[in-house]
Structures are given as structure tokens and as C-alpha cells.
Tab-separated table of N, CA and C in Angstrom:
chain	number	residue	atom	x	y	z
A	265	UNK	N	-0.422	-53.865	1.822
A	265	UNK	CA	-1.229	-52.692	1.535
A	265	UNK	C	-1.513	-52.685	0.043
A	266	UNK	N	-2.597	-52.498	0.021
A	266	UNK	CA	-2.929	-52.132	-1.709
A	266	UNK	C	-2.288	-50.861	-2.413
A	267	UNK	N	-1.946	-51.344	-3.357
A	267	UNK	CA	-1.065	-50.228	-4.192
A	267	UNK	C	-1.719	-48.706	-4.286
A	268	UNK	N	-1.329	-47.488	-3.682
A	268	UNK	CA	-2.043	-46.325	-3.554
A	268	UNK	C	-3.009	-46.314	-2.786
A	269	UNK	N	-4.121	-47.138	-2.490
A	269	UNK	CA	-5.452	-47.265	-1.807
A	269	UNK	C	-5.197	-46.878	-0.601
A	270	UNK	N	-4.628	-47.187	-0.036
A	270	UNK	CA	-4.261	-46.907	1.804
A	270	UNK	C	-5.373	-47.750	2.587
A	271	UNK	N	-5.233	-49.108	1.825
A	271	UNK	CA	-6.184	-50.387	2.454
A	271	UNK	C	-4.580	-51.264	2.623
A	272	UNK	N	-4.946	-51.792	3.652
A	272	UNK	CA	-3.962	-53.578	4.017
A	272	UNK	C	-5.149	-54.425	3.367
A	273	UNK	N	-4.321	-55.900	3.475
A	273	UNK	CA	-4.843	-57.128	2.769
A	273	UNK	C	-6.410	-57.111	3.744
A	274	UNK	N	-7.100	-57.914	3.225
A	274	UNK	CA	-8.302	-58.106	3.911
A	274	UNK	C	-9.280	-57.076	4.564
A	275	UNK	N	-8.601	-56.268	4.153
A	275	UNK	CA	-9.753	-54.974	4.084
A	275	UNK	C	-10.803	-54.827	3.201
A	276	UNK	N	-11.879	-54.787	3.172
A	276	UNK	CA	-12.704	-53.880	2.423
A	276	UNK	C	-12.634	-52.687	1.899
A	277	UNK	N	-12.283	-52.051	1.150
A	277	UNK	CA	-12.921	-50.793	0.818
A	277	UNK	C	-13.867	-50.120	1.001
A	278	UNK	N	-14.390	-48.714	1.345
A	278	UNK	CA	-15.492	-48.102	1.698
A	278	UNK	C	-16.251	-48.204	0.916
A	279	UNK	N	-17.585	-48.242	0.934
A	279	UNK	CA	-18.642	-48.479	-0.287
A	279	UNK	C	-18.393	-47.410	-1.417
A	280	UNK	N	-18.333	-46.621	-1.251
A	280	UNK	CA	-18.147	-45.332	-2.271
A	280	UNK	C	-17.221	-46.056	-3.288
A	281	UNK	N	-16.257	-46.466	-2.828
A	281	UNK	CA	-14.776	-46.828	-3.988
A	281	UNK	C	-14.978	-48.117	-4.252
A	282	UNK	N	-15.633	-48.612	-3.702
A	282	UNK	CA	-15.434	-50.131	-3.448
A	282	UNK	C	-15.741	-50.649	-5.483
A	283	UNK	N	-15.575	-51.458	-6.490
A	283	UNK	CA	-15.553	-51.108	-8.040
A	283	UNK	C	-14.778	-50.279	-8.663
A	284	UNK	N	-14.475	-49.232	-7.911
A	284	UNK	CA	-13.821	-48.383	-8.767
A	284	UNK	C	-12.497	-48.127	-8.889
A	285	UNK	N	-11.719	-48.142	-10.094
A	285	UNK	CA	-10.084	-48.057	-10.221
A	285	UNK	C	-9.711	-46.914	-9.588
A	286	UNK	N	-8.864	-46.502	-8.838
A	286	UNK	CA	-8.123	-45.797	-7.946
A	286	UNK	C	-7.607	-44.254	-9.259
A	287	UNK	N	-7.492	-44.735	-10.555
A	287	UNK	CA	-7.674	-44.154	-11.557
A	287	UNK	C	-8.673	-42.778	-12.159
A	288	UNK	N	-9.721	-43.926	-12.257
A	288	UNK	CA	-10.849	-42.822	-11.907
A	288	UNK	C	-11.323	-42.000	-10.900
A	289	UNK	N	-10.828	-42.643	-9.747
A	289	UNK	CA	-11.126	-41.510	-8.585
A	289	UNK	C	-10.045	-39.978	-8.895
A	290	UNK	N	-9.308	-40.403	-9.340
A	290	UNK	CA	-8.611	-39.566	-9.301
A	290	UNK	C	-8.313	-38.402	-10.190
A	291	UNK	N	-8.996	-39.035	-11.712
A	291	UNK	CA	-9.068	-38.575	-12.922
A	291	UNK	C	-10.534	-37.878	-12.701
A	292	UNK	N	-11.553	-38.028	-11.665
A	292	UNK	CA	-12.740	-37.235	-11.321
A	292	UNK	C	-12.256	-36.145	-10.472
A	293	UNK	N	-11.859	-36.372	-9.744
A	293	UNK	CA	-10.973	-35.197	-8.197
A	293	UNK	C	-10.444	-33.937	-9.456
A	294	UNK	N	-9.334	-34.612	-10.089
A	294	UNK	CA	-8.917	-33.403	-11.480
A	294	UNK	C	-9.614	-32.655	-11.911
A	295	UNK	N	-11.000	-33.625	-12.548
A	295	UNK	CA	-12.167	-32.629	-13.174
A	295	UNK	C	-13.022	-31.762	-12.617
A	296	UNK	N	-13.625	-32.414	-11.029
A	296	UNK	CA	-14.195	-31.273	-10.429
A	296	UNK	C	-13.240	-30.093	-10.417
A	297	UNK	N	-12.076	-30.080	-10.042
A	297	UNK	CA	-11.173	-29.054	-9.455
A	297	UNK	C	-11.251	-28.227	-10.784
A	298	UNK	N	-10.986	-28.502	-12.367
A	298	UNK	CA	-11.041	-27.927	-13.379
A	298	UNK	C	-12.554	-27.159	-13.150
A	299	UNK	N	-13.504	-27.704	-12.768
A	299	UNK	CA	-14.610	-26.953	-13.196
A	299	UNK	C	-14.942	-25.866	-11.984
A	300	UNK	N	-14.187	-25.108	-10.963
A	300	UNK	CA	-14.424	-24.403	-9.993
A	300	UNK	C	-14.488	-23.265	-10.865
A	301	UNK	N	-14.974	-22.200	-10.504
A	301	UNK	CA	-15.452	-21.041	-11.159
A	301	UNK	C	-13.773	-20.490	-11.254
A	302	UNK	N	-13.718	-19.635	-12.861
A	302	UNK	CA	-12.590	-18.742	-12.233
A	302	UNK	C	-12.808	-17.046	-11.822
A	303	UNK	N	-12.373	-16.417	-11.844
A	303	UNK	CA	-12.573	-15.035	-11.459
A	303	UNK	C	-13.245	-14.278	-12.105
A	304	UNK	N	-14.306	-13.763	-12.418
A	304	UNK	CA	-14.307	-12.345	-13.835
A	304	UNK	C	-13.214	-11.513	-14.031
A	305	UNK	N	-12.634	-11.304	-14.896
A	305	UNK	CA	-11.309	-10.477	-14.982
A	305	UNK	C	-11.545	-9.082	-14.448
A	306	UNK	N	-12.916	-8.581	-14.751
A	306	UNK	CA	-13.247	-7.506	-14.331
A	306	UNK	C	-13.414	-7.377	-13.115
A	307	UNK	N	-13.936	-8.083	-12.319
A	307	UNK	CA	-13.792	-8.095	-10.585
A	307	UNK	C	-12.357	-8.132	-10.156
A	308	UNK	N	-11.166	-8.953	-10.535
A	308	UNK	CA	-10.354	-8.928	-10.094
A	308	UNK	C	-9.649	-7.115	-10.357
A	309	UNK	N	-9.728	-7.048	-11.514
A	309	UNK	CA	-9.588	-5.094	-11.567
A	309	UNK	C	-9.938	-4.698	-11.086
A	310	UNK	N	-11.192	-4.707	-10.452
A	310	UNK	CA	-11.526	-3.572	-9.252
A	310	UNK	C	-11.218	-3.995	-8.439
A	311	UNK	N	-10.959	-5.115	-7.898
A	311	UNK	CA	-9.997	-4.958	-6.526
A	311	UNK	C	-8.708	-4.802	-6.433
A	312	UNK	N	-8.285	-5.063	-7.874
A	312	UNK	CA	-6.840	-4.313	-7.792
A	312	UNK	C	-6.502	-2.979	-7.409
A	313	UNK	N	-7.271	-2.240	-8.295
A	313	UNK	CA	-7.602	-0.862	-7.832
A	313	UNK	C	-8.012	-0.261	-7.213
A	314	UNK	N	-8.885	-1.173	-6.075
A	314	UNK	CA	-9.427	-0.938	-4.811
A	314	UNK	C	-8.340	-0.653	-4.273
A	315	UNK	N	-7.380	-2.269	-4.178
A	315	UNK	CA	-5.992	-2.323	-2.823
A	315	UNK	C	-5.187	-0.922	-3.317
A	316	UNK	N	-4.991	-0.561	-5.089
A	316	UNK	CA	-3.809	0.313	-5.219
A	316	UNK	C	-4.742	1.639	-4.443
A	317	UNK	N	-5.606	2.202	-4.953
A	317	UNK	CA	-6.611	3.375	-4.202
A	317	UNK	C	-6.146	3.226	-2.859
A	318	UNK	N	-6.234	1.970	-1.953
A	318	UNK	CA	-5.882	2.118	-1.002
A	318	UNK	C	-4.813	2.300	-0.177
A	319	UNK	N	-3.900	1.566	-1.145
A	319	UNK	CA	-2.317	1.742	-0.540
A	319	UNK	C	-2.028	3.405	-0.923
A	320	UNK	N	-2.222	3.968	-1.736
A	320	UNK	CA	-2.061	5.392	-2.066
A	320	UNK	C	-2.608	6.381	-0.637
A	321	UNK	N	-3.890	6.024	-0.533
A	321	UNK	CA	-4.617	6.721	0.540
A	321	UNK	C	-3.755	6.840	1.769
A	322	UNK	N	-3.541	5.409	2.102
A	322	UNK	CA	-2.736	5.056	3.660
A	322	UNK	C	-0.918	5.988	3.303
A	323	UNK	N	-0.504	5.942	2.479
A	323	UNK	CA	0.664	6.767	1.905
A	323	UNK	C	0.530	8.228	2.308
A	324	UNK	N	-0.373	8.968	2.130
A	324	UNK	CA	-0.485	9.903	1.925
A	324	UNK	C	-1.188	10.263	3.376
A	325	UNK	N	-2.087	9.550	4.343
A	325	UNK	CA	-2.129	9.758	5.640
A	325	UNK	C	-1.067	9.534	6.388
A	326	UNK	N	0.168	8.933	6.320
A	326	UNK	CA	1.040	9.124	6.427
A	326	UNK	C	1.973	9.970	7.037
A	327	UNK	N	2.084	10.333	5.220
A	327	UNK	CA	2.663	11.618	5.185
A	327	UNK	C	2.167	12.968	5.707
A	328	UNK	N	0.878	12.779	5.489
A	328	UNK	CA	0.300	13.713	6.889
A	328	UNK	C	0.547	14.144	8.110
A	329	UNK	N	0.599	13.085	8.829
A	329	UNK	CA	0.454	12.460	9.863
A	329	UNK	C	2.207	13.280	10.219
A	330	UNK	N	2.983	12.803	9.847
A	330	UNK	CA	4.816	13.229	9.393
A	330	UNK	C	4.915	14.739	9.140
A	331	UNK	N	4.177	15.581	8.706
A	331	UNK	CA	4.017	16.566	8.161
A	331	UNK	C	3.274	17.591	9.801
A	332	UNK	N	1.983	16.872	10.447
A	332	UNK	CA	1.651	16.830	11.545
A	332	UNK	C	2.860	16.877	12.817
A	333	UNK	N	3.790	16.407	12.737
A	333	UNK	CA	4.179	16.229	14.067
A	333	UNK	C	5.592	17.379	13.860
A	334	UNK	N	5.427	18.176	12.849
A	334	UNK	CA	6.400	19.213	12.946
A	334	UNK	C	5.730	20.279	13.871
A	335	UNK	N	6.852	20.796	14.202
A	335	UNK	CA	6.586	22.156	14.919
A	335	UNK	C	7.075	23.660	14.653
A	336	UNK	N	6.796	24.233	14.974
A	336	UNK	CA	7.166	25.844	14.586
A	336	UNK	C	8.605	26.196	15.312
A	337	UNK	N	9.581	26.934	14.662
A	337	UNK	CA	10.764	26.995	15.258
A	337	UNK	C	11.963	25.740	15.146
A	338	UNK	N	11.330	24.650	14.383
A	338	UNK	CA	12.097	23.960	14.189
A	338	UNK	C	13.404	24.281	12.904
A	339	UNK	N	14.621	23.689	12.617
A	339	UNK	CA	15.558	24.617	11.887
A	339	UNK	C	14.913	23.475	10.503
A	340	UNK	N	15.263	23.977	9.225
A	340	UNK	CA	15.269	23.181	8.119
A	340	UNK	C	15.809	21.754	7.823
A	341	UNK	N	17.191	21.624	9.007
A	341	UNK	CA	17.504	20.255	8.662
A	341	UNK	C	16.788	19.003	9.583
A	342	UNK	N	16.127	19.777	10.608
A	342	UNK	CA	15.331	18.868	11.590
A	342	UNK	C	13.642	18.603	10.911
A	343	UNK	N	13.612	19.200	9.914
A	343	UNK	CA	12.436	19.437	9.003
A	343	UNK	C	13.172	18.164	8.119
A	344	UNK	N	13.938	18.379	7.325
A	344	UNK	CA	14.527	17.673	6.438
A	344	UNK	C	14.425	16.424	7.272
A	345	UNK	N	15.314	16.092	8.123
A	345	UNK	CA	15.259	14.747	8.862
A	345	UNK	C	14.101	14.455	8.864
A	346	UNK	N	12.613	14.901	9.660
A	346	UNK	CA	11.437	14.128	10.084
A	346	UNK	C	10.751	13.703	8.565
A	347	UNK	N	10.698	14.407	7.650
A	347	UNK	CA	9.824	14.415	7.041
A	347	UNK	C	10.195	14.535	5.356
A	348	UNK	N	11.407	14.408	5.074
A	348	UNK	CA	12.321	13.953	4.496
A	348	UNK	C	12.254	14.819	3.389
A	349	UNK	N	12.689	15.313	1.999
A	349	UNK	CA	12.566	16.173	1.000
A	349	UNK	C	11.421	16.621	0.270
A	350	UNK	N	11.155	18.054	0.236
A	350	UNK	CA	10.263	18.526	0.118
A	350	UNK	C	9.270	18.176	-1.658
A	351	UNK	N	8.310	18.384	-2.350
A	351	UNK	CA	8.022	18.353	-3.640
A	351	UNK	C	8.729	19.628	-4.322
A	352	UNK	N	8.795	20.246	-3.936
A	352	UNK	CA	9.226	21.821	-4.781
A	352	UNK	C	9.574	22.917	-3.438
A	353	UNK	N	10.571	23.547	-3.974
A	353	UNK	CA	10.934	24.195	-2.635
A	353	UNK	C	11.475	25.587	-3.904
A	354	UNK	N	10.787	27.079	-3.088
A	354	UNK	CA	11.110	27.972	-3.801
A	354	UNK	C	12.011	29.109	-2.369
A	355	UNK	N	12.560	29.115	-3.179
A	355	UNK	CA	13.323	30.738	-2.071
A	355	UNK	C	13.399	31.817	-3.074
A	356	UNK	N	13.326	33.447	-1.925
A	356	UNK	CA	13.189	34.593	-2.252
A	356	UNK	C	14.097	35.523	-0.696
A	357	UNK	N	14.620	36.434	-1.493
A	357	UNK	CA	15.020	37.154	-0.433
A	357	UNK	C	14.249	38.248	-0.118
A	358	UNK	N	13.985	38.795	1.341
A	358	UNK	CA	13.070	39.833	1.719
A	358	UNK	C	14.020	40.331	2.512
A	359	UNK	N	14.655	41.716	2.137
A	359	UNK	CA	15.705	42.489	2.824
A	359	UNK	C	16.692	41.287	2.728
A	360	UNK	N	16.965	41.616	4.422
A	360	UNK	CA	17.921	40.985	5.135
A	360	UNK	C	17.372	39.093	5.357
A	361	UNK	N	15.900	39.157	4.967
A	361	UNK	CA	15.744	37.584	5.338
A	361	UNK	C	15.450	36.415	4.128
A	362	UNK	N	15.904	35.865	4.346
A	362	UNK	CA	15.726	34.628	3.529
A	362	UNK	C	14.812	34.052	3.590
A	363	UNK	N	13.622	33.845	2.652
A	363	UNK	CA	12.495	33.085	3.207
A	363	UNK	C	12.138	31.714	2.049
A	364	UNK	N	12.037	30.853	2.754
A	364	UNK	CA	12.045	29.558	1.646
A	364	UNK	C	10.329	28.832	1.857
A	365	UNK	N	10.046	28.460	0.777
A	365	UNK	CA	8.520	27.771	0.821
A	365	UNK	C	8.879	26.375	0.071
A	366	UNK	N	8.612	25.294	1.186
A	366	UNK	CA	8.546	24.036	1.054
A	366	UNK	C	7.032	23.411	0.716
A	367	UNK	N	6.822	22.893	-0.530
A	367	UNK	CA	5.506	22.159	-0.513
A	367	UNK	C	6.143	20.495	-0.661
A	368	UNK	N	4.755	20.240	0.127
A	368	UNK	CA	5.192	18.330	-0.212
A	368	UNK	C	3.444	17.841	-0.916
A	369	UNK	N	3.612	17.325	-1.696
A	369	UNK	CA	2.690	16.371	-2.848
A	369	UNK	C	2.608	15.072	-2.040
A	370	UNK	N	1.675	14.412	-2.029
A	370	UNK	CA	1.365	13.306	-1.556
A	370	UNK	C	0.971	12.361	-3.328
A	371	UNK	N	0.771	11.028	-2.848
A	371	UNK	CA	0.565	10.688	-4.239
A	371	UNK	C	-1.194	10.930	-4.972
A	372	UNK	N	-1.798	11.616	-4.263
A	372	UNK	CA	-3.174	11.850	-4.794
A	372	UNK	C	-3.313	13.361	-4.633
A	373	UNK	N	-2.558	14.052	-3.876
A	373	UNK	CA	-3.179	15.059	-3.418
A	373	UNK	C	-2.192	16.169	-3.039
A	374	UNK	N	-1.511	17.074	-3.029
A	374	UNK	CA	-1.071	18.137	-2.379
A	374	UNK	C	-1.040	17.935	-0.755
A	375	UNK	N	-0.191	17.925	0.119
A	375	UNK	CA	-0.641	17.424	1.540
A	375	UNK	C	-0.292	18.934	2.097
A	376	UNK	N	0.708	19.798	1.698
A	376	UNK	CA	0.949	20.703	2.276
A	376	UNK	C	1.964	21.665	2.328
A	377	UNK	N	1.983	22.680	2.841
A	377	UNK	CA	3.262	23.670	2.553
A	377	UNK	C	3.589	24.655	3.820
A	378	UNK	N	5.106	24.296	3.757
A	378	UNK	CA	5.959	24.784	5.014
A	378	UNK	C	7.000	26.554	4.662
A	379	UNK	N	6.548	27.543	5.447
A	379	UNK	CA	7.262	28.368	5.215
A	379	UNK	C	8.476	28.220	6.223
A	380	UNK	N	10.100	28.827	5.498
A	380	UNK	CA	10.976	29.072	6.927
A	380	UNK	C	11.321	30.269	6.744
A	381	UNK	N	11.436	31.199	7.667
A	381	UNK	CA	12.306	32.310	7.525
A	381	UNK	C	14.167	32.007	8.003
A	382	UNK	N	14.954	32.599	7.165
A	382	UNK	CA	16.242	32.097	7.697
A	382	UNK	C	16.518	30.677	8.624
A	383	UNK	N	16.055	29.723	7.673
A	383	UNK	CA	16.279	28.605	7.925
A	383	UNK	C	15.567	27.907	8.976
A	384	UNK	N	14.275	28.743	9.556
A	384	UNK	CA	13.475	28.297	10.650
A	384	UNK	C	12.003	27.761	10.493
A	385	UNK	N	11.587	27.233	10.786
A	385	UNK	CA	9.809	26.525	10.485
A	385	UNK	C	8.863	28.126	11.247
A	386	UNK	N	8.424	28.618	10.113
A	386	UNK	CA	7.195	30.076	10.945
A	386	UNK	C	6.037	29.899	10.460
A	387	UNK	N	5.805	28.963	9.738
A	387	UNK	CA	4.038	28.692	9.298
A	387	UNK	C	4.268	27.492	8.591
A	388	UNK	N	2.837	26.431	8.878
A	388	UNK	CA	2.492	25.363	8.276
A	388	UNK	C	1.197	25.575	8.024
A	389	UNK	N	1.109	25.140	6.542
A	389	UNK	CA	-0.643	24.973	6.469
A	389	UNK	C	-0.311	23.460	5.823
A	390	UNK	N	-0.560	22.471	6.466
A	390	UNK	CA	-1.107	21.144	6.327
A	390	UNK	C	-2.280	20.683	5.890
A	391	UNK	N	-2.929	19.694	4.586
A	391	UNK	CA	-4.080	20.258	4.490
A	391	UNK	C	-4.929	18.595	4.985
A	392	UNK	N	-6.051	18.735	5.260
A	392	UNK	CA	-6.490	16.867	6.191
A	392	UNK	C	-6.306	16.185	5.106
């Protein structure tokens, strides 16, 4: 076999190579590959910020979505479990009842806010 070529003895070479050092083929293959376009830096930024815009978006439908599948009457720690710790949580006492307001922040947007009375789910406003 010829050294690198991937010819045996008494072969011909294909016309294309046939003169030419195995060298230069190869030292050309390099150069086209050097001359392929590279990116605009600026295109690649906007699709960076496309995918991050997007991974944020899908985050936050989500959490929606999680925020969605609560129900009314549920207790605070079954709240806590589905949908995991609130952004800001304020309590106030009214008489005898305890009433706590859970909001949750999404990463673009406010998604929504949970009232409980004495530790119970009595209003959601979720927002789309």
C-alpha cells in the first residue's frame, strides 16, 4: 500500500490526485476549512438571547401551569408542597382569623397571588 494514499502497488491513482503530493492535498483540505464563514458575533447574540428569552418564558409557563393546578380549600403545606415557596408572603390578623397573602414572581413577570384564611387556600388570582 502506498504510504497514507489508501492505493496497493499497481494501482493508479484517481485522476484528480494522480501528480499530486498527498501533502498538498491535505495542506488544501486545511485551507478550505480555514476559509468557511465564521458567525457575526452579533447574530450569535441574538440567538443567545432568543434561547435565554425563551428558556425564561417556558419557566414561567410552568410555573403557571403549577400555580394552575391548585385548588381552593387546600391547607398551606399542600400549597407549599405543589408549588413550592412563595416570592413574598405577608400575614395580618382579622379578629379571630389569620389571613396570609402568598405572591409568587416568575422570572419576567409576577405570575400570581394566593390568599389563605387560617391556613386554608380561599382565593387565587393567577395571572395568564
Amino acid at each position: 500500500m502506498l504510504a497514507g494514499a489508501g492505493l496497493t502497488l499497481g494501482e493508479d491513482p484517481p485522476p484528480m490526485i494522480r501528480g499530486m503530493p498527498l501533502r498538498w492535498l491535505l495542506v488544501s483540505a486545511l485551507a478550505l476549512a480555514g476559509c468557511m464563514p465564521r458567525p457575526d458575533p452579533r447574530v450569535q447574540a441574538a440567538e443567545d438571547f432568543k434561547d435565554t428569552a425563551l428558556d425564561l418564558i417556558g419557566k414561567d409557563q410552568a410555573k403557571t401551569a403549577t400555580l394552575n393546578s391548585l385548588r381552593l380549600g387546600m391547607s398551606d403545606h399542600e400549597v407549599l408542597s405543589t408549588a413550592g415557596p412563595p416570592t413574598t408572603r405577608r400575614s395580618r390578623n382579622s379578629g379571630e382569623r389569620t389571613i396570609e397573602e402568598w405572591t409568587y414572581g416568575g422570572e419576567l413577570k409576577s405570575l400570581g397571588t394566593l390568599t389563605f384564611e387560617d391556613h386554608s387556600l380561599v382565593e387565587m388570582n393567577v395571572n395568564p
